[in-house]
CSV table of C-alpha atoms in Angstrom, one decimal:
chain,number,residue,atom,x,y,z
A,15,UNK,CA,49.6,19.8,-57.7
A,16,UNK,CA,45.1,20.8,-58.5
A,17,UNK,CA,46.4,23.8,-56.0
A,18,UNK,CA,49.2,24.8,-58.0
A,19,UNK,CA,47.3,24.7,-62.3
A,20,UNK,CA,44.9,26.6,-60.3
A,21,UNK,CA,47.2,29.4,-59.1
A,22,UNK,CA,49.5,29.5,-61.9
A,23,UNK,CA,47.2,29.4,-64.9
A,24,UNK,CA,45.0,32.8,-63.8
A,25,UNK,CA,48.6,34.4,-63.3
A,26,UNK,CA,49.6,34.1,-66.7
A,27,UNK,CA,45.8,35.1,-68.3
A,28,UNK,CA,46.6,38.0,-66.5
A,29,UNK,CA,50.2,39.0,-68.0
A,30,UNK,CA,49.2,38.1,-70.8
A,31,UNK,CA,46.0,40.4,-70.6
A,32,UNK,CA,48.3,43.2,-69.4
A,33,UNK,CA,50.6,42.9,-72.2
A,34,UNK,CA,48.2,43.3,-74.7
A,35,UNK,CA,46.2,45.8,-73.1
A,36,UNK,CA,49.4,48.2,-73.4
A,37,UNK,CA,50.0,47.7,-77.4
A,38,UNK,CA,49.4,50.7,-79.2
A,39,UNK,CA,49.0,51.2,-83.3
A,40,UNK,CA,52.6,52.6,-84.6
A,41,UNK,CA,51.5,55.2,-87.4
A,42,UNK,CA,54.5,57.0,-89.0
A,43,UNK,CA,55.2,60.5,-89.1
A,44,UNK,CA,54.1,63.0,-92.0
A,45,UNK,CA,57.6,63.6,-93.9
A,46,UNK,CA,58.1,67.5,-93.6
A,47,UNK,CA,58.6,69.1,-97.1
A,48,UNK,CA,58.7,72.7,-99.3
A,49,UNK,CA,56.6,73.2,-102.3
A,50,UNK,CA,55.9,75.4,-105.5
A,51,UNK,CA,52.8,75.6,-106.7
A,52,UNK,CA,52.5,75.9,-110.2
A,53,UNK,CA,51.8,79.2,-112.3
A,54,UNK,CA,51.7,79.8,-116.0
A,55,UNK,CA,54.0,82.7,-117.5
A,56,UNK,CA,53.5,84.1,-120.4
A,57,UNK,CA,57.2,85.0,-121.0
A,58,UNK,CA,59.2,84.6,-124.3
A,59,UNK,CA,61.7,81.5,-125.4
A,60,UNK,CA,64.8,82.6,-123.8
A,61,UNK,CA,68.6,81.3,-123.5
A,62,UNK,CA,71.3,82.2,-120.2
A,63,UNK,CA,74.5,81.9,-120.9
A,64,UNK,CA,77.4,83.2,-118.9
A,65,UNK,CA,80.1,85.6,-120.5
A,66,UNK,CA,83.1,87.8,-119.5
A,67,UNK,CA,84.1,91.5,-119.9
A,68,UNK,CA,86.9,92.1,-121.8
A,69,UNK,CA,88.7,95.0,-123.2
A,70,UNK,CA,88.1,96.2,-126.7
A,71,UNK,CA,92.2,96.9,-127.1
A,72,UNK,CA,95.0,96.4,-124.9
A,73,UNK,CA,98.1,98.2,-125.7
A,74,UNK,CA,101.5,97.5,-124.0
A,75,UNK,CA,103.4,100.5,-123.8
A,76,UNK,CA,107.4,99.9,-123.7
A,77,UNK,CA,111.0,101.8,-123.8
A,78,UNK,CA,112.7,101.3,-127.4
A,79,UNK,CA,116.1,100.8,-125.3
A,80,UNK,CA,117.3,99.0,-122.0
A,81,UNK,CA,117.6,100.8,-119.8
A,82,UNK,CA,117.1,101.9,-115.4
A,83,UNK,CA,113.6,102.7,-114.7
A,84,UNK,CA,114.2,105.8,-112.6
A,85,UNK,CA,109.8,106.8,-112.3
A,86,UNK,CA,107.2,105.2,-112.8
A,87,UNK,CA,104.2,108.0,-113.1
A,88,UNK,CA,101.3,105.7,-113.8
A,89,UNK,CA,99.1,103.5,-111.8
A,90,UNK,CA,96.7,100.8,-112.3
A,91,UNK,CA,93.5,101.6,-113.0
A,92,UNK,CA,94.7,105.6,-113.8
A,93,UNK,CA,93.2,107.4,-116.7
A,94,UNK,CA,96.1,108.4,-119.2
A,95,UNK,CA,95.2,110.6,-122.2
A,96,UNK,CA,96.9,110.6,-125.5
A,97,UNK,CA,100.7,112.0,-124.7
A,98,UNK,CA,101.1,112.0,-121.4
A,99,UNK,CA,104.2,110.8,-119.1
A,100,UNK,CA,104.2,107.3,-118.3
A,101,UNK,CA,107.6,106.4,-117.1
A,102,UNK,CA,111.4,107.7,-117.4
A,103,UNK,CA,114.3,105.8,-117.9
A,104,UNK,CA,118.4,107.4,-115.9
A,105,UNK,CA,119.4,109.9,-119.3
A,106,UNK,CA,122.6,110.3,-118.5
A,107,UNK,CA,124.5,108.5,-120.9
A,108,UNK,CA,122.4,109.5,-123.5
A,109,UNK,CA,122.8,112.8,-123.0
A,110,UNK,CA,127.0,112.6,-122.9
A,111,UNK,CA,126.4,111.8,-126.1
A,112,UNK,CA,124.5,114.2,-127.1
A,113,UNK,CA,126.9,116.7,-126.3
A,114,UNK,CA,129.3,114.4,-128.3
A,115,UNK,CA,127.9,114.6,-131.3
A,116,UNK,CA,126.7,118.1,-131.1
A,117,UNK,CA,130.6,119.1,-130.8
A,118,UNK,CA,131.3,116.5,-133.7
A,119,UNK,CA,129.1,118.5,-135.9
A,120,UNK,CA,130.4,121.6,-135.1
A,121,UNK,CA,134.4,120.7,-135.6
A,122,UNK,CA,132.4,119.0,-139.2
A,123,UNK,CA,131.1,122.3,-139.9
A,124,UNK,CA,134.3,124.2,-139.0
A,125,UNK,CA,136.2,122.2,-141.3
A,126,UNK,CA,133.4,122.5,-144.2
A,127,UNK,CA,134.0,126.5,-144.0
A,128,UNK,CA,138.0,126.2,-144.2
A,129,UNK,CA,137.7,123.8,-147.0
A,130,UNK,CA,135.3,125.0,-148.7
A,131,UNK,CA,138.3,128.8,-149.6
A,132,UNK,CA,140.6,126.0,-150.8
A,133,UNK,CA,138.4,124.4,-152.7
A,134,UNK,CA,136.9,127.8,-153.8
A,135,UNK,CA,140.9,128.7,-154.9
A,136,UNK,CA,140.8,124.9,-156.9
A,137,UNK,CA,143.9,124.0,-153.8
A,138,UNK,CA,141.8,120.7,-152.8
A,139,UNK,CA,140.4,118.1,-155.2
A,140,UNK,CA,136.6,117.8,-155.7
A,141,UNK,CA,136.9,114.2,-154.2
A,142,UNK,CA,138.5,115.7,-150.8
A,143,UNK,CA,135.4,118.4,-151.0
A,144,UNK,CA,133.1,115.9,-151.3
A,145,UNK,CA,134.8,113.8,-148.7
A,146,UNK,CA,134.6,116.8,-145.8
A,147,UNK,CA,130.3,117.3,-147.4
A,148,UNK,CA,129.8,113.3,-146.3
A,149,UNK,CA,131.8,114.0,-142.7
A,150,UNK,CA,129.2,117.0,-141.9
A,151,UNK,CA,126.1,115.2,-143.1
A,152,UNK,CA,127.1,112.1,-141.1
A,153,UNK,CA,127.6,114.4,-138.2
A,154,UNK,CA,124.2,115.7,-138.6
A,155,UNK,CA,122.4,112.4,-138.6
A,156,UNK,CA,124.5,111.0,-135.5
A,157,UNK,CA,123.2,114.2,-133.5
A,158,UNK,CA,119.5,113.2,-134.7
A,159,UNK,CA,119.7,109.7,-133.6
A,160,UNK,CA,121.2,110.8,-130.3
A,161,UNK,CA,118.8,113.4,-129.7
A,162,UNK,CA,115.8,110.6,-130.1
A,163,UNK,CA,117.6,108.3,-127.6
A,164,UNK,CA,117.6,111.5,-125.1
A,165,UNK,CA,113.9,111.5,-126.1
A,166,UNK,CA,113.3,107.9,-125.7
A,167,UNK,CA,114.4,108.0,-122.1
A,168,UNK,CA,110.7,109.3,-121.9
A,169,UNK,CA,108.0,106.9,-122.3
A,170,UNK,CA,104.5,109.0,-123.2
A,171,UNK,CA,101.0,107.2,-123.8
A,172,UNK,CA,100.7,106.6,-127.4
A,173,UNK,CA,97.1,106.3,-126.7
A,174,UNK,CA,94.0,107.9,-124.5
A,175,UNK,CA,92.9,104.9,-122.3
A,176,UNK,CA,93.0,103.1,-118.7
A,177,UNK,CA,95.8,102.0,-117.3
A,178,UNK,CA,95.8,98.1,-117.1
A,179,UNK,CA,98.6,96.2,-116.1
A,180,UNK,CA,102.4,97.6,-114.2
A,181,UNK,CA,104.5,94.9,-114.3
A,182,UNK,CA,108.2,97.5,-114.2
A,183,UNK,CA,108.7,99.9,-111.0
A,184,UNK,CA,111.6,102.6,-109.7
A,185,UNK,CA,114.7,100.8,-110.0
A,186,UNK,CA,114.0,98.5,-112.5
A,187,UNK,CA,115.8,97.5,-115.6
A,188,UNK,CA,113.8,97.9,-118.7
A,189,UNK,CA,113.8,96.3,-121.8
A,190,UNK,CA,113.4,96.6,-125.4
A,191,UNK,CA,109.8,95.5,-125.6
A,192,UNK,CA,109.5,95.1,-122.2
A,193,UNK,CA,106.0,96.1,-121.7
A,194,UNK,CA,105.5,98.8,-118.7
A,195,UNK,CA,102.3,99.3,-118.6
A,196,UNK,CA,99.3,98.6,-120.0
A,197,UNK,CA,96.7,100.9,-121.9
A,198,UNK,CA,93.4,99.8,-121.8
A,199,UNK,CA,90.4,100.8,-124.4
A,200,UNK,CA,86.9,100.3,-122.1
A,201,UNK,CA,85.0,102.7,-123.9
A,202,UNK,CA,84.0,100.0,-125.7
A,203,UNK,CA,83.7,96.3,-124.4
A,204,UNK,CA,83.9,93.0,-125.3
A,205,UNK,CA,81.7,90.2,-123.8
A,206,UNK,CA,82.8,86.4,-124.2
A,207,UNK,CA,80.5,83.8,-124.2
A,208,UNK,CA,81.3,80.2,-124.9
A,209,UNK,CA,78.6,78.5,-126.9
A,210,UNK,CA,78.2,74.4,-127.3
A,211,UNK,CA,78.3,73.5,-130.5
A,212,UNK,CA,74.8,72.4,-130.7
A,213,UNK,CA,73.4,76.2,-129.8
A,214,UNK,CA,76.1,77.9,-132.1
A,215,UNK,CA,73.3,78.8,-135.0
A,216,UNK,CA,71.6,81.4,-132.6
A,217,UNK,CA,74.3,83.5,-132.5
A,218,UNK,CA,74.6,83.5,-136.6
A,219,UNK,CA,74.8,87.1,-137.6
A,220,UNK,CA,71.3,86.3,-139.4
A,221,UNK,CA,69.8,84.4,-136.6
A,222,UNK,CA,69.3,87.0,-134.3
A,223,UNK,CA,69.3,91.2,-133.7
A,224,UNK,CA,72.3,92.0,-131.4
A,225,UNK,CA,70.0,94.8,-130.2
A,226,UNK,CA,67.3,92.0,-128.7
A,227,UNK,CA,70.3,90.1,-126.5
A,228,UNK,CA,70.1,91.7,-123.1
A,229,UNK,CA,73.5,91.9,-120.7
A,230,UNK,CA,73.1,91.9,-116.8
A,231,UNK,CA,75.9,92.4,-114.7
A,232,UNK,CA,75.0,91.9,-110.3
A,233,UNK,CA,78.3,94.0,-110.0
A,234,UNK,CA,75.9,96.4,-111.1
A,235,UNK,CA,72.2,95.9,-110.3
A,236,UNK,CA,69.5,97.8,-112.3
A,237,UNK,CA,71.0,98.2,-115.2
A,238,UNK,CA,70.9,96.6,-118.5
A,239,UNK,CA,73.0,96.7,-121.9
A,240,UNK,CA,72.9,95.7,-124.9
A,241,UNK,CA,75.5,94.9,-127.6
A,242,UNK,CA,75.3,96.9,-130.7
A,243,UNK,CA,77.7,94.2,-132.8
A,244,UNK,CA,78.1,90.0,-132.6
A,245,UNK,CA,81.5,88.5,-133.7
A,246,UNK,CA,81.0,84.3,-133.5
A,247,UNK,CA,84.6,82.5,-134.3
A,248,UNK,CA,84.4,79.6,-136.8
A,249,UNK,CA,87.2,77.5,-134.7
A,250,UNK,CA,85.7,75.1,-131.9
A,251,UNK,CA,87.1,74.4,-128.5
A,252,UNK,CA,87.8,70.3,-129.8
A,253,UNK,CA,88.1,69.4,-126.3
A,254,UNK,CA,84.9,71.1,-124.9
A,255,UNK,CA,82.7,71.2,-128.3
A,256,UNK,CA,82.5,74.9,-127.6
A,257,UNK,CA,82.7,78.2,-129.7
A,258,UNK,CA,83.1,81.5,-128.5
A,259,UNK,CA,81.0,84.3,-129.4
A,260,UNK,CA,82.0,88.1,-128.9
A,261,UNK,CA,79.3,90.5,-128.1
A,262,UNK,CA,80.4,94.4,-128.6
A,263,UNK,CA,78.4,97.0,-126.4
A,264,UNK,CA,79.0,101.0,-125.8
A,265,UNK,CA,80.6,101.4,-122.2
A,266,UNK,CA,80.5,105.2,-122.3
A,267,UNK,CA,80.5,105.5,-118.3
A,268,UNK,CA,82.9,103.0,-118.1
A,269,UNK,CA,81.5,100.8,-115.8
A,270,UNK,CA,81.5,97.7,-117.1
A,271,UNK,CA,85.4,96.5,-116.2
A,272,UNK,CA,87.5,93.7,-117.4
A,273,UNK,CA,87.4,90.4,-115.9
A,274,UNK,CA,83.2,91.0,-114.8
A,275,UNK,CA,81.2,88.2,-115.0
A,276,UNK,CA,78.1,88.6,-116.8
A,277,UNK,CA,74.3,87.2,-117.9
A,278,UNK,CA,73.4,87.2,-121.1
A,279,UNK,CA,70.3,86.5,-122.6
A,280,UNK,CA,69.7,85.5,-126.0
A,281,UNK,CA,65.9,85.2,-127.4
A,282,UNK,CA,65.3,82.2,-129.6
A,283,UNK,CA,61.7,83.1,-131.0
A,284,UNK,CA,59.8,85.8,-131.3
A,285,UNK,CA,56.5,84.7,-129.9
A,286,UNK,CA,55.6,84.5,-126.2
A,287,UNK,CA,54.9,80.9,-124.8
A,288,UNK,CA,51.6,81.2,-124.1
A,289,UNK,CA,51.8,77.7,-121.3
A,290,UNK,CA,55.2,78.5,-120.1
A,291,UNK,CA,55.7,76.2,-117.0
A,292,UNK,CA,59.0,76.2,-115.2
A,293,UNK,CA,60.3,74.3,-112.2
A,294,UNK,CA,63.5,74.2,-109.9
A,295,UNK,CA,66.7,72.3,-111.7
A,296,UNK,CA,67.1,70.0,-108.8
A,297,UNK,CA,63.3,69.4,-108.8
A,298,UNK,CA,63.3,67.6,-111.9
A,299,UNK,CA,64.7,63.8,-111.5
A,300,UNK,CA,65.6,61.1,-114.1
A,301,UNK,CA,65.3,57.4,-114.3
A,302,UNK,CA,67.1,54.6,-115.6
A,303,UNK,CA,65.4,55.1,-119.6
A,304,UNK,CA,66.5,58.9,-119.3
A,305,UNK,CA,62.8,59.9,-119.0
A,306,UNK,CA,62.4,62.8,-116.4
A,307,UNK,CA,59.9,63.1,-113.7
A,308,UNK,CA,59.0,65.3,-110.3
A,309,UNK,CA,57.3,64.8,-106.9
A,310,UNK,CA,53.9,66.2,-106.5
A,311,UNK,CA,52.1,66.7,-103.2
A,312,UNK,CA,48.0,65.6,-103.5
A,313,UNK,CA,46.3,64.7,-100.9
A,314,UNK,CA,48.9,64.9,-98.2
A,315,UNK,CA,50.9,62.0,-100.3
A,316,UNK,CA,53.8,62.1,-102.4
A,317,UNK,CA,53.5,60.8,-106.1
A,318,UNK,CA,55.7,60.2,-109.1
A,319,UNK,CA,55.0,62.1,-112.0
A,320,UNK,CA,55.9,62.3,-115.0
A,321,UNK,CA,57.0,65.1,-117.6
A,322,UNK,CA,58.9,66.5,-120.4
A,323,UNK,CA,61.7,69.2,-120.1
A,324,UNK,CA,62.2,71.6,-122.3
A,325,UNK,CA,64.8,74.6,-122.1
A,326,UNK,CA,66.8,75.8,-118.8
A,327,UNK,CA,66.1,79.6,-117.6
A,328,UNK,CA,68.3,80.7,-115.6
A,329,UNK,CA,68.2,78.1,-112.4
A,330,UNK,CA,65.1,76.6,-113.9
A,331,UNK,CA,63.6,74.5,-116.3
A,332,UNK,CA,60.8,74.4,-118.6
A,333,UNK,CA,58.3,71.3,-118.8
A,334,UNK,CA,56.6,71.2,-121.7
A,335,UNK,CA,54.1,68.7,-120.4
A,336,UNK,CA,53.1,66.8,-117.4
A,337,UNK,CA,51.9,69.4,-115.0
A,338,UNK,CA,49.7,71.8,-114.9
A,339,UNK,CA,48.5,74.9,-113.5
A,340,UNK,CA,48.0,74.9,-109.4
A,341,UNK,CA,50.1,71.3,-109.4
A,342,UNK,CA,52.6,71.6,-105.9
A,343,UNK,CA,55.8,70.0,-106.7
A,344,UNK,CA,58.0,69.3,-103.9
A,345,UNK,CA,60.9,71.5,-104.9
A,346,UNK,CA,62.2,70.8,-100.6
A,347,UNK,CA,62.6,67.3,-99.3
A,348,UNK,CA,62.2,65.0,-102.3
A,349,UNK,CA,64.7,62.7,-101.6
A,350,UNK,CA,63.2,61.3,-98.9
A,351,UNK,CA,59.7,60.6,-100.1
A,352,UNK,CA,59.0,57.8,-101.9
A,353,UNK,CA,55.3,56.9,-103.8
A,354,UNK,CA,52.2,57.5,-101.7
A,355,UNK,CA,54.3,58.9,-98.9
A,356,UNK,CA,52.9,61.1,-96.2
A,357,UNK,CA,53.9,64.4,-96.5
A,358,UNK,CA,53.0,67.8,-95.0
């Protein structure tokens, strides 16, 4: 028995020693994050809104009577001069009506000449003579209406502009007041902006010179526009609590087109901010008590930093306090860090 103990105990000690010798300390790999170094910008206070370009005016053009459209000469996007022929409808019936009224007028005038001789000879009464004259005037009036009806078979542009929509095509039946096309005036355009009610005072006519507002469009890189007039709607949307603001601006080169999305930069102060620190909006987190914080990198560790936020500037937000120049703010990978996490 003693011999067995002498053999087993050294073996157990050897196994335990071997297991202990292979044990290694576990160390978590640093989390990979992306940071942005804080810098101070001396830029004017401004607020950015999204707007949509609209035409200055839109004129629907239509026939005055019903008929079959035979030709539509206008094309969408085409420039149309005032008086230019836009479309025509079938005029066969109107031409026949004109021939009939011309014949009736000739008949009435012939009767008038013959009756005049009788009236001068006192062979007919004054009443009969007045009846003859009335028939002549009626025939003349009918002839003028027939000429107008024939002329109305040709639709001409009442003003110059760009053709917008064109709902009617050759062979379709046109109804009175049914638009054949719309003519848009885009030598001046309007930019429509929906402004939250708490910010609508910024767009009061007395609060800002419209020419201080800057408008840019992604479709026109390098181009900036300044409005010449600001019109503010006084009735707000009861659902969104926003007010529509219209900025009118000149468009002589017809570069701004209806439907374009633009960025509207509204200055909200004449002085520059000497401590204007901004960070990407997504880097700012919110606590349950509605306070805000960001994660910063310090000595290769993540630290929570409470901040006070200001106005948004596009996809960035102003930090009014809590950060200083050269702080490294975590802008990517912040979702996976916690206090004192090792980061790289």
